[in-house]
Short mmCIF file of N, CA and C in Angstrom, two decimals:
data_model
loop_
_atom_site.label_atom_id
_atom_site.label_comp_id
_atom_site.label_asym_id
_atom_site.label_seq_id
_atom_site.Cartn_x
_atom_site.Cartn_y
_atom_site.Cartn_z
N UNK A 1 39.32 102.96 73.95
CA UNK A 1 38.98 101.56 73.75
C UNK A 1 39.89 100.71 74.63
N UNK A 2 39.27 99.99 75.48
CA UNK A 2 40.50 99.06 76.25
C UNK A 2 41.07 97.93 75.50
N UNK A 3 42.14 97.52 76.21
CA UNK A 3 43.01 96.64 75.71
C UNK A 3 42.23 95.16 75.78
N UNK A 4 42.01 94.61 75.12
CA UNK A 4 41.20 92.78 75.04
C UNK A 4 42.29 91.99 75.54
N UNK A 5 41.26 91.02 75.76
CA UNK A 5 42.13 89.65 76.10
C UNK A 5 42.67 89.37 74.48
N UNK A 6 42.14 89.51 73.56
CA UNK A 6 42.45 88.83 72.32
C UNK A 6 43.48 89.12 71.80
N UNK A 7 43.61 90.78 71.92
CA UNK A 7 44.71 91.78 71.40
C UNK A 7 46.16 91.47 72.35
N UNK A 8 45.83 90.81 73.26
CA UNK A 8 46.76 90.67 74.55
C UNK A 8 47.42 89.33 74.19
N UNK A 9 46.82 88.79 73.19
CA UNK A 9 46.83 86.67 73.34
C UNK A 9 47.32 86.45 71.97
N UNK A 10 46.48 86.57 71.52
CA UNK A 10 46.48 85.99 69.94
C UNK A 10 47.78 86.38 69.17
N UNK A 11 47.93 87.86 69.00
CA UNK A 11 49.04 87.98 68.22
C UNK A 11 50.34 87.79 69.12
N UNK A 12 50.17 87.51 69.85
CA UNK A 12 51.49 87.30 70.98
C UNK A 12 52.16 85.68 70.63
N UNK A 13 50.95 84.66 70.92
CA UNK A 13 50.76 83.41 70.10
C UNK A 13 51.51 83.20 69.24
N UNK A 14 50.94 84.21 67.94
CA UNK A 14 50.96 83.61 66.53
C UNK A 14 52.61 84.30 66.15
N UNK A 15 53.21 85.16 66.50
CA UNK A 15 54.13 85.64 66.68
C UNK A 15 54.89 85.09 67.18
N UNK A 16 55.07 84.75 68.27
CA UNK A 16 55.87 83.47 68.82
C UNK A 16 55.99 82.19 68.52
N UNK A 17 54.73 81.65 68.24
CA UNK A 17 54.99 80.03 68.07
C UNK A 17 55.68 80.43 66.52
N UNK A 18 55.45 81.22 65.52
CA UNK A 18 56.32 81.42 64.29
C UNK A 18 57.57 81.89 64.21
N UNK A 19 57.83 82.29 65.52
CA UNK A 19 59.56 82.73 65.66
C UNK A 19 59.98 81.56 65.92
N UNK A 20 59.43 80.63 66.84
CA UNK A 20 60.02 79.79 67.37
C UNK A 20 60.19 78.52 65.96
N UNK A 21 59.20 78.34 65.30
CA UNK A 21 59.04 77.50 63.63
C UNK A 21 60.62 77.77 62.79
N UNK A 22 61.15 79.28 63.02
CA UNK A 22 61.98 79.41 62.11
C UNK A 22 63.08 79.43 63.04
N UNK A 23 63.25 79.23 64.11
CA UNK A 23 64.20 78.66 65.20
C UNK A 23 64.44 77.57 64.61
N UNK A 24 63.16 76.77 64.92
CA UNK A 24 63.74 75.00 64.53
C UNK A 24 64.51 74.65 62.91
N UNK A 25 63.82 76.15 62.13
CA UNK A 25 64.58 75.79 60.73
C UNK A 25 65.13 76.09 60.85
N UNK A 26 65.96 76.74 61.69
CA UNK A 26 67.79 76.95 61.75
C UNK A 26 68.16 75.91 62.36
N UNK A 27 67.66 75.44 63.06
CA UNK A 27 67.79 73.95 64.22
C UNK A 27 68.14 73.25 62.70
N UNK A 28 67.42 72.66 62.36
CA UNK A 28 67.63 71.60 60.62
C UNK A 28 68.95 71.85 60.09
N UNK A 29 68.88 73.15 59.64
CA UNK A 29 70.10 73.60 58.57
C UNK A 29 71.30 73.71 59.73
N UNK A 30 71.42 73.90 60.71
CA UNK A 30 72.83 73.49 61.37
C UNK A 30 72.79 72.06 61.67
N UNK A 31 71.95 71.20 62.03
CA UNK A 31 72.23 69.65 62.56
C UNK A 31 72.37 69.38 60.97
N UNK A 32 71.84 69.74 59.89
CA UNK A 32 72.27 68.84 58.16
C UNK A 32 73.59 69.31 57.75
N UNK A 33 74.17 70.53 58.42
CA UNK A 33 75.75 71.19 58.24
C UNK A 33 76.86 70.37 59.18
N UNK A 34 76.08 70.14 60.26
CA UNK A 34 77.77 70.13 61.15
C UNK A 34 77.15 68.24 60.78
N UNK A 35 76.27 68.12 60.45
CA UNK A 35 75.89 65.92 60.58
C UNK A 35 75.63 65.76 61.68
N UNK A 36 74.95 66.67 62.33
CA UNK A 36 74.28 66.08 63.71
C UNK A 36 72.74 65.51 63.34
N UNK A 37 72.59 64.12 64.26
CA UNK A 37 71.09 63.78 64.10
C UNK A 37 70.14 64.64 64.83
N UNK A 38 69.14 65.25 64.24
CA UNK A 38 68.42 66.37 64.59
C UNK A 38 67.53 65.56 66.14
N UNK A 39 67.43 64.24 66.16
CA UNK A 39 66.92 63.74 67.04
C UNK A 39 67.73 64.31 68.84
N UNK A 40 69.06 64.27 68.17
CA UNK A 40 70.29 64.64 69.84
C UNK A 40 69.52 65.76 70.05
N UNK A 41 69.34 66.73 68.83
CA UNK A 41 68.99 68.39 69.46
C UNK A 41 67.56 68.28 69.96
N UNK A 42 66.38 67.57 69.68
CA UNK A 42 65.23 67.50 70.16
C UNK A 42 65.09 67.32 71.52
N UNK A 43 66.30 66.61 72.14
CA UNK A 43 66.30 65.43 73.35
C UNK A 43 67.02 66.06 74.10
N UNK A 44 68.08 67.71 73.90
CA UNK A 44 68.45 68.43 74.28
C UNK A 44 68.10 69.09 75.93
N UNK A 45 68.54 69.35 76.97
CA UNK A 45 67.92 69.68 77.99
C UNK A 45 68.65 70.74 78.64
N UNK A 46 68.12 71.73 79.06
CA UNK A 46 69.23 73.02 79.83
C UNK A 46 69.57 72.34 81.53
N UNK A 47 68.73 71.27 81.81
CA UNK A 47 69.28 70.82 82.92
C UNK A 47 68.50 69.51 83.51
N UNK A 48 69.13 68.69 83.91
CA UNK A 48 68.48 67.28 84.24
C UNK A 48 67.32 67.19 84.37
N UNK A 49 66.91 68.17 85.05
CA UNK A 49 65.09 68.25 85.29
C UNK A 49 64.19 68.97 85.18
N UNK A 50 64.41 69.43 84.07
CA UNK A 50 64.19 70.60 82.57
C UNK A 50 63.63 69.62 81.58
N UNK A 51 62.46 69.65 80.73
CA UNK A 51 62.25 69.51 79.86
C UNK A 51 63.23 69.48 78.49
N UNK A 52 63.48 68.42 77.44
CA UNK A 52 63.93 68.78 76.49
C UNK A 52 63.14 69.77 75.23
N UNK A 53 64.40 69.88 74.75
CA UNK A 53 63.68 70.72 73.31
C UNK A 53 62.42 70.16 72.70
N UNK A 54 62.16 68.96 72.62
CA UNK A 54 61.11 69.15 71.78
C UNK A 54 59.54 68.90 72.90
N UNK A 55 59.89 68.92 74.07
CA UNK A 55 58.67 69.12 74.71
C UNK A 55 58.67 70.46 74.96
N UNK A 56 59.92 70.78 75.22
CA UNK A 56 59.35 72.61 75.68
C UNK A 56 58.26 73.18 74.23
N UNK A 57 58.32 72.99 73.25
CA UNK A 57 58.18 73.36 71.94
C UNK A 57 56.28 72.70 71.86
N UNK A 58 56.40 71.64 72.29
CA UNK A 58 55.47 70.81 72.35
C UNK A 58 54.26 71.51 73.53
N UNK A 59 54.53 71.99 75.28
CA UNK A 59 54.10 72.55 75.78
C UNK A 59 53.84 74.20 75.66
N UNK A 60 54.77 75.00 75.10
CA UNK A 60 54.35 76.17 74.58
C UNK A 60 53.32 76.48 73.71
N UNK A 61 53.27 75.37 73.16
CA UNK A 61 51.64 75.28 72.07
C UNK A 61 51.00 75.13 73.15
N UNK A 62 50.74 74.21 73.72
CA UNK A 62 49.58 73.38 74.42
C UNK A 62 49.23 74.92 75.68
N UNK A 63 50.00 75.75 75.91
CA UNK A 63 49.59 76.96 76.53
C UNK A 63 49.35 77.88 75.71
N UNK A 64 49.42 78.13 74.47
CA UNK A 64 48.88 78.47 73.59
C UNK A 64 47.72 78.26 73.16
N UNK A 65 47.22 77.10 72.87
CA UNK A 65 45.73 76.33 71.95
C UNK A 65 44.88 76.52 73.82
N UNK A 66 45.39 75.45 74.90
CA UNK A 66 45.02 75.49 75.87
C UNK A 66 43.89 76.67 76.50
N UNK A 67 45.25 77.72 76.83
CA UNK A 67 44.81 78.91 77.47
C UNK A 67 43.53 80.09 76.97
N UNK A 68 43.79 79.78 75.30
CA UNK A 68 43.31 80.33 74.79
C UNK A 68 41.57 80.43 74.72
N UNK A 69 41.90 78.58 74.13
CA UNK A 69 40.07 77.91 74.27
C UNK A 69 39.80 78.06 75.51
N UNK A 70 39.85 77.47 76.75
CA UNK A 70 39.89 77.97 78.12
C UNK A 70 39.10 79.60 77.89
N UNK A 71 39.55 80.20 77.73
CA UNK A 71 39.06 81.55 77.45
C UNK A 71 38.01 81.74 76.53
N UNK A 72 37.84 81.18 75.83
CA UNK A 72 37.05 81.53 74.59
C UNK A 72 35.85 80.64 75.18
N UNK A 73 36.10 79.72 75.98
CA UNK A 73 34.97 78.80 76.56
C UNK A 73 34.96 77.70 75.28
N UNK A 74 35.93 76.82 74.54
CA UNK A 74 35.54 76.15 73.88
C UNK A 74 36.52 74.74 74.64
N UNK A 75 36.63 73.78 73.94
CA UNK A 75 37.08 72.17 73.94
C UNK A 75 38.66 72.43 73.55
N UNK A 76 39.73 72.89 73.73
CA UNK A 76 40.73 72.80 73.22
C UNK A 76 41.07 71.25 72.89
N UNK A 77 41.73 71.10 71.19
CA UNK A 77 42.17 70.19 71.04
C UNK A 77 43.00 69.19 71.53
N UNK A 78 43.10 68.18 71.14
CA UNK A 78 44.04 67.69 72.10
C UNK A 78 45.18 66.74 70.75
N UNK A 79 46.33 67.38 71.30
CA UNK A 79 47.47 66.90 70.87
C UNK A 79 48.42 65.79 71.31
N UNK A 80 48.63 64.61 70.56
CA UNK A 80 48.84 63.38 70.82
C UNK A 80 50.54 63.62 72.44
N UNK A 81 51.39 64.64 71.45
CA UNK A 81 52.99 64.80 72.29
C UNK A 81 53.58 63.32 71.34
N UNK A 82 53.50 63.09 70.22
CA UNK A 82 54.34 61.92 69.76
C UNK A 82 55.17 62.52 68.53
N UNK A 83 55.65 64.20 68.59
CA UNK A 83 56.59 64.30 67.89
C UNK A 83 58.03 64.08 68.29
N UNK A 84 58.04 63.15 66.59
CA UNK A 84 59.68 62.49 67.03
C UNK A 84 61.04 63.65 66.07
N UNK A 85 60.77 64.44 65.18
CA UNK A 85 61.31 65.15 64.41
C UNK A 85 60.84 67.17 64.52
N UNK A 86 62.20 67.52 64.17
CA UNK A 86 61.73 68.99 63.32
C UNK A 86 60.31 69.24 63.19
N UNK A 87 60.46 68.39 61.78
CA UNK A 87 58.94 68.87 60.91
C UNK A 87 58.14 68.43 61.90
N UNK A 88 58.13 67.39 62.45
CA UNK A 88 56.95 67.14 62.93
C UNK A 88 56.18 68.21 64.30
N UNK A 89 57.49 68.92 64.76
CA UNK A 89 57.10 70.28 65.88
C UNK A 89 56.71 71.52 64.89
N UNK A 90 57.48 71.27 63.76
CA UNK A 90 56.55 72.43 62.96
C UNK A 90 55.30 72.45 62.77
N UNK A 91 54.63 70.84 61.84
CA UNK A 91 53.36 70.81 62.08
C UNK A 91 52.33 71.09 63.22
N UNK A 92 52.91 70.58 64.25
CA UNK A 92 51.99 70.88 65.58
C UNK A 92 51.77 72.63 65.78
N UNK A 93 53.31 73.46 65.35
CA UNK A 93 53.02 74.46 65.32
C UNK A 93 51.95 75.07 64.54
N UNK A 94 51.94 74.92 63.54
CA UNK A 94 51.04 74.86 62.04
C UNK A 94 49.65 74.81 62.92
N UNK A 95 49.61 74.01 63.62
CA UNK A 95 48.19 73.13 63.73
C UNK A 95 47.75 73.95 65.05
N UNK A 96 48.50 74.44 65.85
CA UNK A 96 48.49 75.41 66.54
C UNK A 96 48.13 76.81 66.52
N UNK A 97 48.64 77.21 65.73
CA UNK A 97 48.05 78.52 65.23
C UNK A 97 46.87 78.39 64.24
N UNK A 98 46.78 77.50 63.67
CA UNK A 98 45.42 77.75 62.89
C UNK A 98 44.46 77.45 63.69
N UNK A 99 44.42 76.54 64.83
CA UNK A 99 43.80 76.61 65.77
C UNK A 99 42.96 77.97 65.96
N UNK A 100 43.78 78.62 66.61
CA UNK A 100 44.06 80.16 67.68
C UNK A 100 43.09 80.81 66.03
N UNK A 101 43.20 80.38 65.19
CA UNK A 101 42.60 81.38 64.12
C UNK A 101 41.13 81.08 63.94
N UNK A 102 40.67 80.11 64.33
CA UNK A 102 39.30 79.92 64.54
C UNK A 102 38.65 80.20 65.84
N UNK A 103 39.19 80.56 67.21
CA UNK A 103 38.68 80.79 67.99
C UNK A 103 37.52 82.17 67.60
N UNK A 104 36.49 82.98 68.53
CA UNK A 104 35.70 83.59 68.26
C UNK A 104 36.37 84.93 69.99
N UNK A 105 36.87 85.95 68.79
CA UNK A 105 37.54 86.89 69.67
C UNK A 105 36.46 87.59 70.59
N UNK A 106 35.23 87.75 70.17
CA UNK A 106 34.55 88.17 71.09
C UNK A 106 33.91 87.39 72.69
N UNK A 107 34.14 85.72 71.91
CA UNK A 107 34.20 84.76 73.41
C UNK A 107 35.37 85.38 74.37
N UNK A 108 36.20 85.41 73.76
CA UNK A 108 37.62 85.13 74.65
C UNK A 108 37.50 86.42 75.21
N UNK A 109 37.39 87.29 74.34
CA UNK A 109 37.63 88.92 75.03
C UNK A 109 36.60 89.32 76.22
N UNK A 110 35.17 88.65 75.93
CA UNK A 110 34.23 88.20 77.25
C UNK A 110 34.44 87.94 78.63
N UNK A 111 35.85 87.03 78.23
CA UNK A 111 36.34 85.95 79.73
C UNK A 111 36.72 87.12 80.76
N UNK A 112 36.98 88.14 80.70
CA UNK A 112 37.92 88.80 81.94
C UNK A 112 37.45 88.41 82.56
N UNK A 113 36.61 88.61 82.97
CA UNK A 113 36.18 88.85 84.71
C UNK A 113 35.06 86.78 85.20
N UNK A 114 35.06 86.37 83.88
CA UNK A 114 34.70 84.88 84.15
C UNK A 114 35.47 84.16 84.97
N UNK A 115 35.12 83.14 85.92
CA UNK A 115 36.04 82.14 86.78
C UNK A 115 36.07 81.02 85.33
N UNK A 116 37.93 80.87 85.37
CA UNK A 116 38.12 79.88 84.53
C UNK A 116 39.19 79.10 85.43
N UNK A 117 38.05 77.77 84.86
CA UNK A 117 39.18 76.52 85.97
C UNK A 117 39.70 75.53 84.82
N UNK A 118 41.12 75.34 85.61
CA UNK A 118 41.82 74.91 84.69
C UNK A 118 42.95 73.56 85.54
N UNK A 119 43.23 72.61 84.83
CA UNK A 119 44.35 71.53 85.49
C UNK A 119 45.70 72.65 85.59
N UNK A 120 45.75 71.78 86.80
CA UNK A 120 47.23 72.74 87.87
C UNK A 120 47.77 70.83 88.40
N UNK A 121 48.87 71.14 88.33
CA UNK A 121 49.56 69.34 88.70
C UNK A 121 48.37 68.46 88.45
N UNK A 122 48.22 67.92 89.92
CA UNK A 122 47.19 66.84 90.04
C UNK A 122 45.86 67.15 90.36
N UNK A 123 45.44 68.32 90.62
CA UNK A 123 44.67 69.02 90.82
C UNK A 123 44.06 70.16 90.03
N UNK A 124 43.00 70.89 89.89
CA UNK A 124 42.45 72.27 89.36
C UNK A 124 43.26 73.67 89.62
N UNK A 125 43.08 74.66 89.31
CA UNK A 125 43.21 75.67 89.59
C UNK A 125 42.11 76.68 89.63
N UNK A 126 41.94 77.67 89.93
CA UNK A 126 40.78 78.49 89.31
C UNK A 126 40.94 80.17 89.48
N UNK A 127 40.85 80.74 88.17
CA UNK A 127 41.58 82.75 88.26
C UNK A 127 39.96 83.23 87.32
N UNK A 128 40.46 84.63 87.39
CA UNK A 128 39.84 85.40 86.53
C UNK A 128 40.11 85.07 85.37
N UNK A 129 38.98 85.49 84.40
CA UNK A 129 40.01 85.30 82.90
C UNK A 129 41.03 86.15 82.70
N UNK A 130 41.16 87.39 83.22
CA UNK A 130 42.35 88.21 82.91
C UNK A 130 43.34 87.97 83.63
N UNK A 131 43.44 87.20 84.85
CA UNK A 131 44.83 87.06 85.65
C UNK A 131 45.56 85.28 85.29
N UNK A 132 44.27 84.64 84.49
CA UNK A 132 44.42 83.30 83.95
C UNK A 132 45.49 83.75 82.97
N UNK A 133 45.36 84.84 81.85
CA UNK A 133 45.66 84.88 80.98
C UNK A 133 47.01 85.93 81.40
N UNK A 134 46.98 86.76 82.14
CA UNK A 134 48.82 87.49 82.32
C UNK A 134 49.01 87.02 83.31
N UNK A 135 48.59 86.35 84.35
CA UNK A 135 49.42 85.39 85.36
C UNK A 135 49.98 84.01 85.11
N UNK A 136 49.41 83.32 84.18
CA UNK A 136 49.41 82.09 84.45
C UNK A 136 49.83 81.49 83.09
N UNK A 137 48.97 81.80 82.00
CA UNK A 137 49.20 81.49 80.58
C UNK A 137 50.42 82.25 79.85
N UNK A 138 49.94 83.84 79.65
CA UNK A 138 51.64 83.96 79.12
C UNK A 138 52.86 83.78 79.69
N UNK A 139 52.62 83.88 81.05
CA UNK A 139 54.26 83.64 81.77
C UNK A 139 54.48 82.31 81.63
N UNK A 140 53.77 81.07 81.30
CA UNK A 140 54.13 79.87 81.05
C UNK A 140 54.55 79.56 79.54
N UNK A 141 53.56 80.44 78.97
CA UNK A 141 54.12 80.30 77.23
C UNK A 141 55.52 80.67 77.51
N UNK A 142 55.94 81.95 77.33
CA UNK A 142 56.92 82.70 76.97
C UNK A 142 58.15 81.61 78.01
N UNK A 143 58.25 81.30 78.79
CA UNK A 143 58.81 80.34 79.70
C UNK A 143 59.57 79.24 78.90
N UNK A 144 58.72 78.95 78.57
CA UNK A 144 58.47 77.33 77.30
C UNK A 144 58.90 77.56 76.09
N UNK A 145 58.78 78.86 75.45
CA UNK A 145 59.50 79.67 74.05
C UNK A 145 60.50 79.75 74.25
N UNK A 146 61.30 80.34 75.57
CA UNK A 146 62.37 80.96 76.74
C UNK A 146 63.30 79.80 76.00
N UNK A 147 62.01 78.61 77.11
CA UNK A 147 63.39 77.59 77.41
C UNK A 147 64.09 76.74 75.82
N UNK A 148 63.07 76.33 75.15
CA UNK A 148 63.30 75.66 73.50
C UNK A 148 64.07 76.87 72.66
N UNK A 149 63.95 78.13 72.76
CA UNK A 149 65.21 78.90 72.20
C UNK A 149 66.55 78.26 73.00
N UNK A 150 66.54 78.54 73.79
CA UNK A 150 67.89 78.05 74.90
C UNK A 150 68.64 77.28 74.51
N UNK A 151 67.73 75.75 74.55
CA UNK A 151 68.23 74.68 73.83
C UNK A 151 69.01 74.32 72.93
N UNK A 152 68.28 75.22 72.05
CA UNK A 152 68.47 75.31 70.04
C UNK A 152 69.83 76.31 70.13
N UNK A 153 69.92 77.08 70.72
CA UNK A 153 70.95 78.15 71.09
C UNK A 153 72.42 77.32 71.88
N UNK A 154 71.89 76.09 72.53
CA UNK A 154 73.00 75.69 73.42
C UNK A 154 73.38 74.85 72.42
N UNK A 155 72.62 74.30 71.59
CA UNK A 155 73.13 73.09 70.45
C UNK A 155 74.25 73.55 69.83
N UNK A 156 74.47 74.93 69.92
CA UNK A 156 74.99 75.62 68.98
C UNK A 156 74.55 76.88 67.66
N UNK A 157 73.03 76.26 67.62
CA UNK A 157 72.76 76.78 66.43
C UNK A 157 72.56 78.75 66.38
N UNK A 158 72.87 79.41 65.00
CA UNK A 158 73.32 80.93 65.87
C UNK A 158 72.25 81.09 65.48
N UNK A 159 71.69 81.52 66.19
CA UNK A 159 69.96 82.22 66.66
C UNK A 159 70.40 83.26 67.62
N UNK A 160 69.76 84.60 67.60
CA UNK A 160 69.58 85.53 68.52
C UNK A 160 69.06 86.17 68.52
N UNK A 161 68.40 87.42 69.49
CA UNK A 161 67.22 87.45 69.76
C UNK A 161 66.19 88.21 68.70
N UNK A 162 66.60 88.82 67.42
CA UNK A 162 65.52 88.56 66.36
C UNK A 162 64.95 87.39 66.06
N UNK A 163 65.63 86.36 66.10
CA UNK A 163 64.88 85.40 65.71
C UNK A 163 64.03 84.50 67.30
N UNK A 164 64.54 84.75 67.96
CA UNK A 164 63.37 85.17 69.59
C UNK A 164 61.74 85.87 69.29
N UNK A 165 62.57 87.18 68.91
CA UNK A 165 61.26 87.69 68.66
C UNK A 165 60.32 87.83 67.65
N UNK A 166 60.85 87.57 66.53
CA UNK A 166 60.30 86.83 65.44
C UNK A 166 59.54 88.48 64.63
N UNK A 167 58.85 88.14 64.12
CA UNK A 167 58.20 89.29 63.31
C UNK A 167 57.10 90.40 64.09
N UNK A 168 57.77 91.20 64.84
CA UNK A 168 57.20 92.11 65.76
C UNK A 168 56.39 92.86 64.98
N UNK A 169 55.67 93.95 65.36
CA UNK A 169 54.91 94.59 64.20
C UNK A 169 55.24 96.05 64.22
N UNK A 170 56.73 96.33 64.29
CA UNK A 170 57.24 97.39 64.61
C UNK A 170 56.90 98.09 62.91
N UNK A 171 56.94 100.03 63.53
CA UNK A 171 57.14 100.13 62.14
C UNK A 171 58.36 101.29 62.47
N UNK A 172 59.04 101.86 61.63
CA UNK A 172 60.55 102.28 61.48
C UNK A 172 60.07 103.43 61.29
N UNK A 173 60.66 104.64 62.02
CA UNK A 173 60.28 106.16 61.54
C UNK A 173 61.46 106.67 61.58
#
């Protein structure tokens, strides 16, 4: 049986954007310990012209919900970017993955070999569905997960890389 786009996407997704959920709740419980306003750590940046924490967090979805519908051939939602808090990147996460849970795996798993065009800067782009999706989409997710661990990690808060990788589906022999 070959490997799907879905099997390749989805639980990769839902796995990540939920590692990254219980990132930010360590993010909370150290900024309510040491009295930092959780707003400094949102606004956080690994370098002047780097995204802060709460957009990296904010764009890792949006290549998430994005890439996904893209694939599946549907309307991906569209998300305002006006979180000012924590919770409020949790919800988007929330809203993110339940997303990804209504898509229709047999659309998406369809796409390989479909031309899917997609916004690139100011302009389009246009791949296979399978090189859309390991060229372009996960190396930008995981990028964007990368960089908002970083952040949360440079704030101080002790996160490491279990909580990176969040609930793998390993089993122990």
């Amino acid at each position: 049986m070959p490997f799907t786009l879905s099997q390749g996407s989805l639980p990769v997704f839902e796995i990540g954007l939920n590692a990254l959920s219980g990132v930010l709740d360590k993010a909370a419980t150290f900024a309510a310990a040491k009295k930092i306003e959780p707003s400094a750590m949102l606004a956080w940046r690994l370098a002047p012209d780097m995204f802060a924490l709460a957009r990296q967090v904010q764009v890792a979805c949006d290549h998430a919900k994005n890439g996904s519908a893209r694939l599946a051939g549907v309307e991906p939602p569209k998300f305002e970017d006006t979180e000012k808090t924590i919770d409020e990147l949790k919800a988007r996460i929330a809203k993110t993955i339940a997303f990804l849970k209504t898509l229709d795996v047999k659309a998406l798993d369809a796409a390989a070999d479909k031309e899917i065009v997609f916004p690139l800067g100011q302009g389009k782009g246009q791949m296979k569905g399978n090189d859309y999706l390991n060229h372009f989409v996960l190396p930008n997710f995981y990028f964007h997960l990368t960089a908002a661990y970083a952040c949360t990690r440079a704030c101080g808060v002790d996160i490491g890389k279990r909580d990176f990788m969040g609930a793998v589906p390993l089993k122990r022999i």
